[in-house]
CSV table of C-alpha atoms in Angstrom, one decimal:
chain,number,residue,atom,x,y,z
Y,74,GLY,CA,-53.8,20.9,64.9
Y,75,LEU,CA,-52.4,20.0,62.0
Y,76,THR,CA,-50.3,22.5,59.2
Y,77,LEU,CA,-49.7,22.8,56.0
Y,78,LEU,CA,-46.7,24.2,54.1
Y,79,PRO,CA,-46.4,25.6,51.0
Y,80,THR,CA,-43.7,24.6,49.4
Y,81,THR,CA,-42.5,25.3,45.5
Y,82,ALA,CA,-40.6,23.2,43.7
Y,83,SER,CA,-37.7,24.5,40.3
Y,84,ALA,CA,-36.3,22.5,37.5
Y,85,GLN,CA,-33.8,23.9,35.2
Y,86,LEU,CA,-33.4,22.4,31.3
Y,87,ILE,CA,-30.0,23.1,30.2
Y,88,ILE,CA,-29.5,23.3,26.8
Y,89,GLU,CA,-26.1,21.9,25.2
Y,90,GLU,CA,-24.3,24.4,22.9
Y,91,VAL,CA,-23.9,22.6,19.0
Y,92,ILE,CA,-20.9,24.2,16.8
Y,93,VAL,CA,-21.4,23.4,13.7
Y,94,THR,CA,-20.2,24.3,9.9
Y,95,ALA,CA,-23.2,23.2,8.1
Y,96,GLN,CA,-23.3,26.2,5.9
Y,97,LYS,CA,-19.0,26.4,5.4
Y,98,ARG,CA,-19.1,28.9,9.4
Y,99,GLU,CA,-18.8,28.2,13.0
Y,100,GLN,CA,-23.1,28.1,14.1
Y,101,ASN,CA,-24.6,27.4,17.0
Y,102,ILE,CA,-27.1,24.4,15.7
Y,103,GLN,CA,-29.7,26.7,16.6
Y,104,ASP,CA,-29.2,29.4,14.5
Y,105,ILE,CA,-29.4,28.5,11.0
Y,106,GLY,CA,-32.3,26.8,8.8
Y,107,VAL,CA,-31.1,23.7,7.9
Y,108,ALA,CA,-32.2,20.2,9.0
Y,109,VAL,CA,-28.9,18.9,10.0
Y,110,SER,CA,-27.5,16.4,12.0
Y,111,ALA,CA,-24.6,17.2,14.4
Y,112,PHE,CA,-22.5,14.2,16.7
Y,113,SER,CA,-19.8,14.5,18.0
Y,114,SER,CA,-16.8,12.3,18.4
Y,115,GLU,CA,-18.6,11.4,21.5
Y,116,ASP,CA,-21.7,10.2,20.3
Y,117,LEU,CA,-20.0,8.5,17.5
Y,118,ASN,CA,-18.3,6.8,20.4
Y,119,LYS,CA,-21.3,5.9,22.4
Y,120,LEU,CA,-22.8,3.9,19.5
Y,121,GLY,CA,-20.2,2.1,18.2
Y,122,ALA,CA,-20.4,3.8,14.8
Y,123,ASP,CA,-18.2,2.2,12.3
Y,124,ASN,CA,-19.1,4.0,8.9
Y,125,VAL,CA,-22.1,6.2,7.8
Y,126,HIS,CA,-24.0,3.6,7.7
Y,127,GLU,CA,-24.8,2.9,11.4
Y,128,VAL,CA,-25.2,6.8,12.1
Y,129,LEU,CA,-27.4,6.8,9.9
Y,130,ASP,CA,-30.0,4.3,11.7
Y,131,PHE,CA,-30.4,7.2,14.6
Y,132,VAL,CA,-31.2,10.2,12.0
Y,133,PRO,CA,-35.4,9.7,9.8
Y,134,GLY,CA,-36.1,9.9,7.7
Y,135,THR,CA,-32.9,8.7,6.1
Y,136,GLY,CA,-31.6,4.8,4.7
Y,137,PHE,CA,-29.2,3.3,3.7
Y,138,TYR,CA,-29.0,0.3,1.9
Y,139,ASP,CA,-26.7,-2.7,0.3
Y,140,VAL,CA,-28.3,-4.9,-0.9
Y,141,THR,CA,-26.1,-6.3,-3.6
Y,142,GLY,CA,-23.4,-7.1,-0.3
Y,143,GLY,CA,-20.3,-5.2,-2.6
Y,144,GLY,CA,-19.9,-2.5,-0.5
Y,145,VAL,CA,-21.5,0.0,-3.2
Y,146,PRO,CA,-24.1,0.7,-0.8
Y,147,VAL,CA,-27.8,3.2,-1.8
Y,148,ILE,CA,-27.8,6.6,0.5
Y,149,VAL,CA,-31.6,7.9,0.8
Y,150,ILE,CA,-32.8,11.4,1.9
Y,151,ARG,CA,-36.2,12.2,1.9
Y,152,GLY,CA,-37.0,9.6,-0.2
Y,153,VAL,CA,-34.4,10.5,-2.1
Y,154,GLY,CA,-31.3,8.5,-4.3
Y,155,LEU,CA,-29.7,6.5,-6.8
Y,156,GLN,CA,-30.9,2.8,-6.9
Y,157,ASN,CA,-28.4,1.6,-8.3
Y,158,PHE,CA,-25.0,-0.9,-7.7
Y,159,ARG,CA,-21.7,0.5,-10.3
Y,160,VAL,CA,-19.3,1.9,-8.7
Y,161,ASN,CA,-18.8,5.1,-11.1
Y,162,ASP,CA,-22.0,7.0,-9.9
Y,163,THR,CA,-22.6,9.8,-8.9
Y,164,PRO,CA,-24.7,9.5,-5.6
Y,165,THR,CA,-27.8,11.9,-4.3
Y,166,THR,CA,-26.2,12.2,-1.7
Y,167,ALA,CA,-22.9,14.6,-2.2
Y,168,ILE,CA,-20.4,13.1,1.0
Y,169,TYR,CA,-16.6,15.1,1.8
Y,170,VAL,CA,-14.3,14.5,3.9
Y,171,ASP,CA,-12.9,17.6,5.5
Y,172,ASP,CA,-14.5,19.4,2.8
Y,173,VAL,CA,-12.8,17.2,-0.2
Y,174,TYR,CA,-15.9,15.6,-2.4
Y,175,GLN,CA,-15.8,12.0,-2.7
Y,176,THR,CA,-16.4,11.3,-6.5
Y,177,SER,CA,-17.8,7.7,-6.2
Y,178,VAL,CA,-20.6,6.1,-3.5
Y,179,ALA,CA,-18.2,3.1,-3.2
Y,180,LEU,CA,-16.5,5.4,-0.3
Y,181,ALA,CA,-20.2,5.3,2.3
Y,182,SER,CA,-18.7,2.1,2.7
Y,183,SER,CA,-15.2,3.2,4.3
Y,184,THR,CA,-15.1,3.2,8.3
Y,185,LEU,CA,-15.3,6.4,10.1
Y,186,PHE,CA,-11.9,6.7,12.7
Y,187,ASP,CA,-10.9,9.5,14.7
Y,188,LEU,CA,-13.3,12.3,13.7
Y,189,GLU,CA,-13.8,15.4,15.3
Y,190,ARG,CA,-18.3,16.0,13.7
Y,191,LEU,CA,-20.3,13.4,11.9
Y,192,GLU,CA,-23.1,16.0,10.7
Y,193,MET,CA,-25.3,16.2,7.4
Y,194,LEU,CA,-28.1,18.0,6.0
Y,195,LYS,CA,-30.7,17.0,5.1
Y,196,GLY,CA,-32.9,18.7,1.1
Y,197,PRO,CA,-31.3,20.3,-1.7
Y,198,GLN,CA,-27.7,21.0,-0.7
Y,199,GLY,CA,-26.2,22.5,-3.9
Y,200,GLY,CA,-26.0,25.9,-2.9
Y,201,LEU,CA,-22.9,24.9,-1.0
Y,202,TYR,CA,-22.6,21.7,-0.9
Y,203,GLY,CA,-22.5,21.5,-5.6
Y,204,ARG,CA,-22.9,18.4,-8.0
Y,205,ASN,CA,-25.2,15.7,-6.5
Y,206,ALA,CA,-26.8,16.7,-3.6
Y,207,ILE,CA,-30.3,16.9,-4.2
Y,208,GLY,CA,-30.9,14.8,-1.5
Y,209,GLY,CA,-27.7,16.4,1.0
Y,210,ALA,CA,-24.8,16.5,2.1
Y,211,ILE,CA,-23.3,13.9,4.5
Y,212,GLN,CA,-19.5,16.3,6.0
Y,213,LEU,CA,-16.7,14.0,7.7
Y,214,ILE,CA,-15.0,16.3,8.8
Y,215,SER,CA,-11.0,15.0,11.8
Y,216,ARG,CA,-10.2,15.7,14.4
Y,217,ARG,CA,-6.6,18.3,13.6
Y,218,PRO,CA,-3.7,18.2,15.8
Y,219,ASN,CA,-3.1,20.2,18.8
Y,220,PHE,CA,-0.5,22.7,19.4
Y,221,GLU,CA,-1.6,23.2,23.3
Y,222,GLU,CA,0.3,19.5,24.2
Y,223,THR,CA,0.8,15.4,22.7
Y,224,ASP,CA,-2.7,13.6,23.2
Y,225,GLY,CA,-4.1,10.3,21.8
Y,226,TYR,CA,-5.7,7.3,21.7
Y,227,VAL,CA,-5.3,3.1,21.4
Y,228,THR,CA,-8.9,1.1,20.9
Y,229,ILE,CA,-9.5,-2.1,20.2
Y,230,GLY,CA,-12.6,-5.0,20.3
Y,231,TYR,CA,-14.4,-7.6,19.7
Y,232,GLY,CA,-17.2,-8.8,17.8
Y,233,GLN,CA,-19.3,-11.0,15.6
Y,234,TYR,CA,-17.6,-13.5,13.2
Y,235,ASN,CA,-14.6,-12.6,15.0
Y,236,ARG,CA,-14.9,-9.5,13.9
Y,237,ILE,CA,-11.8,-7.2,15.4
Y,238,GLU,CA,-11.0,-3.8,15.6
Y,239,THR,CA,-8.4,-1.8,16.6
Y,240,GLU,CA,-7.7,2.3,16.6
Y,241,ALA,CA,-5.2,4.6,16.8
Y,242,ALA,CA,-4.2,8.4,16.8
Y,243,VAL,CA,-1.3,10.4,17.9
Y,244,GLY,CA,-0.2,13.7,18.3
Y,245,GLY,CA,1.0,16.9,19.4
Y,246,PRO,CA,2.7,19.7,18.6
Y,247,LEU,CA,6.2,19.7,16.6
Y,248,SER,CA,7.3,23.3,17.2
Y,249,ASP,CA,5.4,26.8,18.8
Y,250,GLN,CA,4.8,26.9,14.2
Y,251,ILE,CA,3.6,22.9,12.9
Y,252,ALA,CA,1.8,20.2,15.0
Y,253,MET,CA,0.6,17.3,13.6
Y,254,ARG,CA,-1.4,13.7,14.1
Y,255,VAL,CA,-1.2,10.6,11.9
Y,256,SER,CA,-3.7,8.4,13.3
Y,257,GLY,CA,-5.3,5.1,11.9
Y,258,ARG,CA,-7.8,2.4,11.7
Y,259,VAL,CA,-8.3,-1.8,11.0
Y,260,VAL,CA,-10.7,-3.8,10.8
Y,261,THR,CA,-11.5,-7.7,10.6
Y,262,SER,CA,-13.4,-10.0,10.2
Y,263,ASP,CA,-14.4,-13.9,8.9
Y,264,ASP,CA,-17.3,-15.1,6.3
Y,265,THR,CA,-21.2,-14.8,6.9
Y,266,TYR,CA,-21.0,-10.1,6.7
Y,267,PHE,CA,-23.4,-11.4,4.3
Y,268,HIS,CA,-26.1,-14.5,4.0
Y,269,SER,CA,-26.4,-15.1,0.8
Y,270,VAL,CA,-30.2,-15.1,-1.2
Y,271,THR,CA,-29.9,-17.3,-4.3
Y,272,GLY,CA,-27.3,-19.8,-2.6
Y,273,ASN,CA,-26.3,-22.2,0.4
Y,274,PHE,CA,-23.3,-20.0,0.6
Y,275,ASP,CA,-21.6,-17.0,1.9
Y,276,HIS,CA,-19.5,-13.9,2.4
Y,277,GLY,CA,-18.8,-10.7,3.3
Y,278,GLU,CA,-14.8,-11.1,5.2
Y,279,GLU,CA,-14.1,-8.3,5.7
Y,280,GLU,CA,-10.4,-6.4,6.2
Y,281,LYS,CA,-10.3,-2.5,5.9
Y,282,ILE,CA,-6.8,-0.8,7.1
Y,283,SER,CA,-7.6,3.1,7.3
Y,284,LEU,CA,-5.0,5.6,7.8
Y,285,ARG,CA,-4.8,9.2,8.6
Y,286,GLY,CA,-2.0,12.0,8.4
Y,287,GLN,CA,-2.4,15.9,9.4
Y,288,PHE,CA,0.2,18.8,9.5
Y,289,SER,CA,-1.5,22.2,10.5
Y,290,ILE,CA,1.1,25.2,10.0
Y,291,ARG,CA,0.4,28.4,12.1
Y,292,PRO,CA,2.8,31.0,10.6
Y,293,THR,CA,4.4,34.0,12.4
Y,294,ASP,CA,3.8,37.8,11.1
């Protein structure tokens, strides 16, 4: 005879805990009532993101437009954006680097490097972030100096238009109370990054040089 035995199957879903500081303190992203998109340094590396534009491509309800080709972009979140091209205009999306407000919209096109995390908050954020946050806020959080050990990395990339990307960082303890970290990124390319719509010429040669230095102090009693 044929005997059928019952079988059971089980599956366990594990949701990784994501800690953000969108509300000025460390919280689980599942516990806050704000629409936040968070990208860790590993996420940014997998995306190959060089600037905020390449991150916004993966965030629904957002847009990034550089129609002038002059490095003065327009960020739109949930339909709210400043449609202008002057470098001294202040945007409707506030951009912060380690809690320091970036005064010019041109800084939205600056290169990303050696970050701990990128957080994007959708909707008005004036209560916690102050001015120019009608559309939302973007917070870039640098990787902090390490008091436990010396670490670092070097990466080199090559792409279209002879684009060369070099990034490096090194940091560690100088003593029991002081740690440091130095990081930088250099991006160069040939022309034809932007294509002219008014003539038969191309432009857009890139040359970006970024450097960051940090010291962290743990005072004794």
